[in-house]
Amino acid sequence: MYERLCRWMPPRVAAAVLVAWYVLLILAILWCWNADPAEFRYANI
Amino acid sequence: MNLISSGMALWVAAFVAAAWAAPRRWHPPVLALFGMAFLGWQDWRSLVALSGLAVAGHLLVPGPGVRGWRVAILTVAAVALLAWTRRVGMAGSLLTEGAGRNLAFLGLSYYALRVIHVGVERYQDRLRAGTFAEYLSYLAFFPALIAGPIHRCREFLHDQSRRRWDPDLCAEGFERILYGIVKIVCLGNFLVSHHANQWLNSEASVPDCVSEYLSLLFACANGYFQFAGYSDIAIGIGNITGYRLPENFDWPFLATNPRDFWQRWHASLSQWCRDHVFTPAAARFRSPYAGVVLSMTVLALWHEISPRYLVWGLWQAVGIAAWHALQSLKPRLPEVRTRAARAVLATAGCLATVNWYVLSYAILQRASFAEAGQQLLTILLFRGGSHV
């Protein structure tokens, strides 16, 4: 993903964007995990 | 226990450390021990089943040149064990624990197919006869043990002998794990299972046909996010330890025909069925249609041995057979020349394919065929009214 971003922006900006994207995903995981009642934390397929 | 937990994270960390710390010649037994220790920890009956199948597989079909009946006995034993657990509802998976289902014979659905795969490949001289430790490390490879993908032995042994530390592959692995957790926690559990279904149940003004359709769509989307998420995690852990596991889900909802769909949805199972059911059946009966019906029946009954899954498998087979029939008519139809017309056709094919699959969930979701038929009629006849 980093290489793909580097095609569109300088390497340092690409690294910063990538780190921000990962932090956003981790925060989303934590938020959804805490917001869900316990019964929805388990996969149900 | 849940797959997404601190205990599991510690186990994965120990597995990765051991996979890289073990000397090359000790690598296969270390991998095998980790997989078997996990099974012993979670479900001792499954450990006994795996050990029995592994010993039987290695003794019956140690390499090429054995008699066909040995492969037949091995296949019958693996299928019988799988069928027995499916019949009594014991084919366990950590994925179903939260739903309160019995946890037993963890991972059997996957390693039974791997045992058959190795037996057939060795019999047909397409796989070198490896050591028992290599064989066991393949069957009990921890990342793919619980929920697949059903990887191939030849590629696995190739990776085992050639793998070396690759920072790019490792980074890719961490990224895949992150995406997998997002699919499970944010999209599957939070968005679809919780909020979308809650909205659907509370929204009284939605017409019946729409609410019935949405309930099937949400069930389908939840299945996709959960299963694709676990596949991402398995592939990611594999990458971190230097193994490349095959993709299991490749944007299935962009498939333009039913055959394409099954090459994108649970692709490792579809490929197993193609190699071990479709190809022999199509050759034996000299008909691709016979191959399609048999392979989709096997694929469906692998999930559960029940009339509803049998009908669901036949539904999928009808979709693929209809597409095959359409292909044979293609030379007689006018050629599509413009890019716009091709795009319209591809979009129509995509919508038809996805809805063919989504509607088939009615058979799985409803308690009886009559109820499933009613649900399908409500959707297809655009019946109005509103539900509470």
Coordinates of C-alpha atoms in Angstrom, one line a residue:
Chain A
M1 CA 0.0 0.0 0.0
Y2 CA 2.9 2.3 0.8
E3 CA 4.3 1.9 -2.7
R4 CA 0.9 2.7 -4.2
L5 CA 0.7 5.9 -2.1
C6 CA 4.2 6.9 -3.1
R7 CA 3.0 7.1 -6.7
W8 CA 0.7 10.0 -5.7
M9 CA 2.7 11.8 -3.0
P10 CA 6.1 12.2 -1.5
P11 CA 7.4 9.2 0.6
R12 CA 7.2 11.1 3.9
V13 CA 3.6 12.2 3.3
A14 CA 2.7 8.7 2.2
A15 CA 4.1 7.2 5.4
A16 CA 2.2 9.8 7.5
V17 CA -1.1 9.0 5.6
L18 CA -0.5 5.3 6.1
V19 CA 0.1 5.6 9.8
A20 CA -3.0 7.9 10.1
W21 CA -5.0 5.3 8.2
Y22 CA -3.9 2.4 10.5
V23 CA -4.5 4.5 13.7
L24 CA -8.0 5.3 12.3
L25 CA -8.7 1.6 11.8
I26 CA -7.5 0.7 15.2
L27 CA -9.6 3.4 16.8
A28 CA -12.6 2.2 14.8
I29 CA -12.0 -1.4 16.0
L30 CA -11.8 -0.2 19.7
W31 CA -14.8 2.0 19.4
C32 CA -17.0 -0.7 17.7
W33 CA -15.8 -3.3 20.2
N34 CA -16.8 -1.2 23.2
A35 CA -20.0 0.0 21.6
D36 CA -21.3 -3.6 20.9
P37 CA -23.1 -5.6 23.5
A38 CA -21.2 -8.8 24.4
E39 CA -23.4 -11.1 22.3
F40 CA -22.4 -9.3 19.1
R41 CA -18.7 -9.6 19.8
Y42 CA -18.7 -13.2 18.7
A43 CA -18.9 -14.2 15.1
N44 CA -22.2 -15.7 14.1
I45 CA -22.0 -17.4 10.8
Chain B
M1 CA -12.9 -18.4 23.9
N2 CA -13.1 -15.8 21.2
L3 CA -10.6 -15.7 18.3
I4 CA -10.2 -11.9 18.8
S5 CA -8.9 -11.9 22.4
S6 CA -5.7 -11.2 24.3
G7 CA -5.2 -15.0 25.0
M8 CA -5.3 -15.7 21.2
A9 CA -2.9 -12.8 20.5
L10 CA -0.4 -14.2 22.9
W11 CA -0.7 -17.7 21.3
V12 CA -0.2 -16.2 17.9
A13 CA 2.9 -14.3 19.1
A14 CA 4.3 -17.5 20.6
F15 CA 3.6 -19.3 17.3
V16 CA 5.3 -16.7 15.2
A17 CA 8.3 -16.6 17.5
A18 CA 8.7 -20.4 17.5
A19 CA 8.3 -20.5 13.7
W20 CA 11.2 -18.2 13.3
A21 CA 13.3 -19.4 16.2
A22 CA 13.2 -23.1 15.4
P23 CA 16.2 -24.4 13.3
R24 CA 15.1 -25.4 9.7
R25 CA 15.1 -29.1 10.4
W26 CA 13.0 -28.7 13.5
H27 CA 10.6 -26.4 11.8
P28 CA 8.0 -29.0 10.6
P29 CA 7.7 -30.7 14.0
V30 CA 7.4 -27.3 15.8
L31 CA 4.6 -26.2 13.5
A32 CA 2.8 -29.5 13.9
L33 CA 3.2 -29.4 17.7
F34 CA 1.7 -25.9 17.8
G35 CA -1.3 -26.9 15.8
M36 CA -1.9 -30.0 17.8
A37 CA -1.3 -28.3 21.1
F38 CA -4.0 -25.7 20.1
L39 CA -6.4 -28.5 19.3
G40 CA -5.6 -30.3 22.5
W41 CA -6.2 -27.1 24.4
Q42 CA -9.6 -26.4 22.7
D43 CA -11.0 -29.8 21.8
W44 CA -9.2 -33.0 22.6
R45 CA -11.6 -35.1 20.5
S46 CA -10.5 -33.1 17.4
L47 CA -6.9 -33.8 18.3
V48 CA -7.6 -37.5 18.4
A49 CA -9.4 -37.3 15.1
L50 CA -6.6 -35.3 13.4
S51 CA -3.9 -37.7 14.8
G52 CA -5.8 -40.8 13.6
L53 CA -6.4 -39.3 10.1
A54 CA -2.8 -38.2 9.8
V55 CA -1.4 -41.6 10.8
A56 CA -3.9 -43.4 8.5
G57 CA -3.1 -41.0 5.6
H58 CA 0.7 -41.4 6.0
L59 CA 0.5 -45.2 6.3
L60 CA -2.1 -45.9 3.6
V61 CA -0.7 -43.5 1.0
P62 CA 3.0 -42.8 1.8
G63 CA 3.7 -41.9 -1.8
P64 CA 3.1 -42.7 -5.5
G65 CA 2.7 -46.3 -6.6
V66 CA 0.2 -47.5 -4.0
R67 CA -3.0 -49.3 -5.0
G68 CA -6.2 -47.3 -5.5
W69 CA -8.1 -49.0 -2.8
R70 CA -5.8 -47.4 -0.2
V71 CA -6.8 -43.9 -1.3
A72 CA -10.4 -45.0 -1.4
I73 CA -10.2 -46.3 2.2
L74 CA -8.6 -43.0 3.3
T75 CA -11.2 -40.9 1.5
V76 CA -14.1 -43.0 2.9
A77 CA -12.7 -42.7 6.5
A78 CA -12.3 -38.9 6.2
V79 CA -15.7 -38.4 4.6
A80 CA -17.4 -40.8 7.1
L81 CA -15.9 -38.9 10.1
L82 CA -16.9 -35.6 8.6
A83 CA -20.4 -36.8 7.7
W84 CA -20.9 -38.3 11.2
T85 CA -20.0 -35.0 12.9
R86 CA -22.1 -33.0 10.4
R87 CA -25.0 -35.3 11.0
V88 CA -25.0 -35.0 14.7
G89 CA -24.2 -31.2 14.6
M90 CA -20.8 -31.5 16.1
A91 CA -18.6 -30.1 13.3
G92 CA -17.2 -27.4 15.5
S93 CA -15.8 -24.0 14.8
L94 CA -14.7 -21.3 17.1
L95 CA -16.8 -19.1 14.9
T96 CA -20.0 -20.7 16.2
E97 CA -19.1 -20.7 19.9
G98 CA -20.7 -17.3 20.5
A99 CA -23.9 -18.5 19.1
G100 CA -24.0 -21.1 21.8
R101 CA -23.4 -24.1 19.6
N102 CA -21.5 -27.2 20.6
L103 CA -17.8 -26.8 20.3
A104 CA -16.4 -30.2 19.2
F105 CA -14.2 -31.5 16.4
L106 CA -12.7 -28.1 15.9
G107 CA -11.3 -27.6 12.4
L108 CA -12.3 -31.1 11.2
S109 CA -14.1 -29.6 8.2
Y110 CA -10.7 -28.3 6.9
Y111 CA -8.2 -31.0 7.8
A112 CA -10.4 -33.8 6.6
L113 CA -10.3 -32.2 3.1
R114 CA -6.5 -31.7 3.4
V115 CA -6.1 -35.4 4.2
I116 CA -8.1 -36.4 1.0
H117 CA -6.2 -33.8 -1.0
V118 CA -2.7 -35.2 0.0
G119 CA -3.9 -38.8 -0.5
V120 CA -5.1 -38.1 -4.0
E121 CA -2.1 -36.0 -5.0
R122 CA 0.4 -38.6 -3.7
Y123 CA -1.5 -41.4 -5.5
Q124 CA -1.4 -39.4 -8.7
D125 CA 2.3 -38.7 -8.3
R126 CA 1.8 -34.9 -8.2
L127 CA 3.3 -34.6 -4.7
R128 CA 6.6 -35.8 -3.4
A129 CA 6.5 -38.2 -0.5
G130 CA 7.6 -36.0 2.5
T131 CA 8.3 -36.9 6.1
F132 CA 5.5 -37.5 8.6
A133 CA 6.5 -34.3 10.4
E134 CA 6.1 -32.3 7.2
Y135 CA 2.7 -33.9 6.5
L136 CA 1.5 -33.2 10.0
S137 CA 2.8 -29.6 9.9
Y138 CA 0.7 -29.1 6.8
L139 CA -2.5 -30.7 8.2
A140 CA -2.2 -28.9 11.5
F141 CA -0.9 -25.5 10.3
F142 CA -2.2 -23.3 13.0
P143 CA -3.3 -20.2 11.1
A144 CA -5.5 -22.2 8.7
L145 CA -6.6 -24.8 11.2
I146 CA -9.8 -23.3 12.5
A147 CA -11.4 -21.6 9.5
G148 CA -9.3 -22.3 6.5
P149 CA -8.3 -21.5 3.8
I150 CA -7.8 -25.0 2.5
H151 CA -4.3 -24.5 1.3
R152 CA -2.4 -26.8 -1.0
C153 CA 0.3 -29.2 0.2
R154 CA 2.7 -28.6 -2.6
E155 CA 2.8 -24.8 -2.2
F156 CA 3.0 -25.2 1.6
L157 CA 6.1 -27.5 1.4
H158 CA 7.6 -25.2 -1.1
D159 CA 7.2 -22.3 1.3
Q160 CA 8.5 -24.4 4.1
S161 CA 11.8 -25.2 2.3
R162 CA 12.4 -21.8 0.8
R163 CA 11.0 -19.3 3.3
R164 CA 13.2 -16.6 4.5
W165 CA 12.6 -13.4 6.5
D166 CA 10.8 -10.9 4.3
P167 CA 9.9 -7.5 5.9
D168 CA 7.5 -6.6 3.1
L169 CA 5.6 -9.9 3.5
C170 CA 5.6 -9.5 7.2
A171 CA 4.2 -5.9 6.9
E172 CA 1.6 -7.2 4.5
G173 CA 0.7 -9.8 7.1
F174 CA 0.1 -7.2 9.8
E175 CA -2.0 -5.1 7.4
R176 CA -4.1 -8.2 6.5
I177 CA -4.7 -9.0 10.2
L178 CA -5.8 -5.4 10.8
Y179 CA -8.2 -5.5 7.8
G180 CA -9.5 -8.9 9.0
I181 CA -10.3 -7.5 12.5
V182 CA -12.1 -4.5 10.9
K183 CA -14.2 -6.8 8.8
I184 CA -15.2 -8.9 11.8
V185 CA -15.6 -6.3 14.5
C186 CA -16.7 -3.1 12.6
L187 CA -18.5 -4.4 9.5
G188 CA -19.8 -7.8 10.5
N189 CA -20.6 -7.5 14.2
F190 CA -21.2 -3.8 14.7
L191 CA -22.6 -2.6 11.4
V192 CA -24.5 -5.6 10.1
S193 CA -25.3 -8.0 13.0
H194 CA -26.1 -5.3 15.4
H195 CA -27.2 -2.0 13.9
A196 CA -28.5 -3.0 10.5
N197 CA -30.6 -5.8 11.9
Q198 CA -31.8 -3.6 14.8
W199 CA -32.9 -1.0 12.3
L200 CA -34.7 -3.5 10.2
N201 CA -36.5 -5.0 13.2
S202 CA -37.6 -1.6 14.5
E203 CA -38.5 0.0 11.2
A204 CA -42.3 -0.7 10.7
S205 CA -42.8 1.3 7.5
V206 CA -40.6 -0.8 5.3
P207 CA -42.7 -2.9 2.8
D208 CA -42.6 -6.7 3.4
C209 CA -40.8 -7.4 0.2
V210 CA -38.0 -4.9 1.0
S211 CA -37.6 -6.1 4.6
E212 CA -37.5 -9.8 3.6
Y213 CA -34.9 -9.0 1.0
L214 CA -32.8 -6.9 3.3
S215 CA -32.9 -9.6 6.0
L216 CA -31.4 -12.1 3.4
L217 CA -28.9 -9.4 2.2
F218 CA -27.7 -8.7 5.8
A219 CA -27.3 -12.4 6.6
C220 CA -25.3 -12.8 3.4
A221 CA -23.2 -9.7 4.2
N222 CA -22.6 -10.8 7.7
G223 CA -21.4 -14.2 6.5
Y224 CA -19.0 -12.5 4.1
F225 CA -17.5 -10.1 6.6
Q226 CA -17.0 -12.8 9.3
F227 CA -15.6 -15.4 7.0
A228 CA -13.5 -13.1 4.9
G229 CA -12.2 -11.4 8.1
Y230 CA -11.0 -14.7 9.6
S231 CA -9.5 -15.7 6.2
D232 CA -7.6 -12.3 6.2
I233 CA -6.3 -13.0 9.7
A234 CA -5.2 -16.5 8.7
I235 CA -3.4 -15.2 5.6
G236 CA -1.8 -12.5 7.7
I237 CA -0.4 -14.8 10.3
G238 CA 0.8 -17.1 7.5
N239 CA 2.6 -14.1 5.9
I240 CA 4.2 -13.1 9.1
T241 CA 5.6 -16.7 9.5
G242 CA 6.7 -16.7 5.8
Y243 CA 3.9 -18.7 4.3
R244 CA 1.6 -17.6 1.5
L245 CA -1.9 -19.0 2.0
P246 CA -4.3 -18.8 -0.9
E247 CA -6.9 -16.1 -1.1
N248 CA -10.4 -17.2 0.1
F249 CA -12.5 -14.2 -0.9
D250 CA -11.8 -12.0 -3.8
W251 CA -14.6 -9.3 -4.0
P252 CA -17.3 -12.0 -4.7
F253 CA -20.0 -9.4 -5.0
L254 CA -18.4 -8.1 -8.2
A255 CA -18.7 -11.5 -9.9
T256 CA -20.4 -11.2 -13.3
N257 CA -21.7 -14.8 -13.4
P258 CA -22.2 -17.8 -11.0
R259 CA -19.1 -19.6 -12.0
D260 CA -17.0 -16.4 -11.4
F261 CA -18.8 -16.0 -8.1
W262 CA -17.7 -19.4 -6.8
Q263 CA -14.1 -18.6 -7.9
R264 CA -14.3 -15.6 -5.6
W265 CA -16.4 -16.9 -2.7
H266 CA -14.7 -19.4 -0.4
A267 CA -12.3 -20.0 -3.3
S268 CA -10.1 -22.6 -1.6
L269 CA -13.2 -24.9 -1.0
S270 CA -14.4 -24.3 -4.6
Q271 CA -11.0 -25.2 -5.9
W272 CA -10.9 -28.3 -3.8
C273 CA -14.3 -29.3 -5.2
R274 CA -13.2 -28.5 -8.7
D275 CA -10.0 -30.7 -8.5
H276 CA -11.4 -33.6 -6.5
V277 CA -15.1 -33.7 -7.5
F278 CA -15.9 -31.7 -10.7
T279 CA -12.9 -32.8 -12.9
P280 CA -13.3 -36.6 -12.1
A281 CA -17.1 -36.4 -12.4
A282 CA -17.1 -34.4 -15.6
A283 CA -14.6 -36.9 -17.1
R284 CA -16.4 -40.0 -15.9
F285 CA -19.9 -38.9 -17.1
R286 CA -18.5 -36.9 -20.1
S287 CA -20.7 -33.9 -19.0
P288 CA -19.8 -30.7 -17.3
Y289 CA -23.3 -30.5 -16.0
A290 CA -22.9 -33.7 -14.1
G291 CA -19.7 -32.3 -12.7
V292 CA -21.3 -29.1 -11.6
V293 CA -24.3 -30.8 -9.9
L294 CA -22.0 -33.3 -8.0
S295 CA -19.4 -30.7 -7.0
M296 CA -22.0 -28.2 -5.8
T297 CA -23.8 -31.0 -3.9
V298 CA -20.6 -31.9 -2.1
L299 CA -19.8 -28.3 -1.5
A300 CA -23.3 -27.8 0.1
L301 CA -23.2 -31.0 2.2
W302 CA -19.8 -30.0 3.5
H303 CA -21.6 -27.2 5.3
E304 CA -24.2 -29.5 6.8
I305 CA -25.8 -32.8 5.8
S306 CA -29.5 -31.8 5.6
P307 CA -32.2 -31.4 3.0
R308 CA -32.0 -27.6 3.2
Y309 CA -28.3 -27.6 2.3
L310 CA -28.9 -30.2 -0.5
V311 CA -31.5 -27.9 -2.1
W312 CA -29.2 -24.9 -1.6
G313 CA -26.4 -26.8 -3.4
L314 CA -28.8 -27.7 -6.3
W315 CA -29.9 -24.0 -6.5
Q316 CA -26.2 -23.0 -6.9
A317 CA -25.7 -25.8 -9.5
V318 CA -28.7 -24.6 -11.5
G319 CA -27.2 -21.1 -11.6
I320 CA -23.9 -22.3 -12.9
A321 CA -25.5 -24.7 -15.4
A322 CA -27.8 -21.9 -16.7
W323 CA -24.7 -19.8 -17.2
H324 CA -23.0 -22.7 -19.1
A325 CA -26.0 -23.1 -21.3
L326 CA -26.1 -19.4 -22.0
Q327 CA -22.4 -19.6 -23.1
S328 CA -23.2 -22.3 -25.6
L329 CA -25.9 -20.0 -27.1
K330 CA -23.5 -17.1 -27.3
P331 CA -22.2 -17.7 -30.8
R332 CA -25.8 -17.4 -32.2
L333 CA -26.4 -14.1 -30.4
P334 CA -25.4 -10.8 -31.9
E335 CA -22.0 -9.6 -30.9
V336 CA -21.7 -6.9 -28.3
R337 CA -19.4 -4.3 -29.8
T338 CA -19.5 -1.1 -27.8
R339 CA -17.8 -0.5 -24.5
A340 CA -21.0 0.9 -23.0
A341 CA -23.1 -2.1 -24.0
R342 CA -20.4 -4.4 -22.5
A343 CA -20.5 -2.4 -19.2
V344 CA -24.3 -2.7 -19.1
L345 CA -24.1 -6.4 -19.6
A346 CA -21.5 -6.8 -17.0
T347 CA -23.5 -4.8 -14.5
A348 CA -26.6 -6.8 -15.2
G349 CA -24.6 -10.1 -14.8
C350 CA -23.2 -8.9 -11.5
L351 CA -26.7 -7.9 -10.2
A352 CA -28.2 -11.2 -11.3
T353 CA -25.3 -13.3 -9.8
V354 CA -25.3 -11.5 -6.5
N355 CA -29.1 -11.7 -6.1
W356 CA -29.1 -15.4 -7.1
Y357 CA -26.8 -16.0 -4.2
V358 CA -28.6 -13.7 -1.8
L359 CA -32.0 -15.2 -2.5
S360 CA -30.6 -18.7 -1.9
Y361 CA -30.1 -17.7 1.7
A362 CA -33.9 -18.0 2.1
I363 CA -33.5 -21.8 2.0
L364 CA -30.9 -21.6 4.8
Q365 CA -32.5 -19.0 7.0
R366 CA -36.1 -20.3 7.2
A367 CA -37.3 -23.3 9.2
S368 CA -39.0 -25.0 6.3
F369 CA -39.2 -25.1 2.6
A370 CA -42.7 -23.7 2.7
E371 CA -41.6 -20.7 4.7
A372 CA -38.6 -20.2 2.4
G373 CA -41.0 -20.3 -0.6
Q374 CA -43.2 -17.7 1.0
Q375 CA -40.3 -15.4 1.6
L376 CA -39.1 -15.7 -2.0
L377 CA -42.6 -15.1 -3.3
T378 CA -42.9 -12.0 -1.1
I379 CA -39.7 -10.7 -2.5
L380 CA -40.2 -11.6 -6.2
L381 CA -43.8 -10.5 -6.4
F382 CA -43.1 -7.2 -4.6
R383 CA -45.7 -7.9 -2.0
G384 CA -46.4 -4.7 0.0
G385 CA -47.7 -4.3 3.5
S386 CA -45.4 -3.5 6.4
H387 CA -44.0 -5.6 9.2
V388 CA -43.7 -4.8 12.9

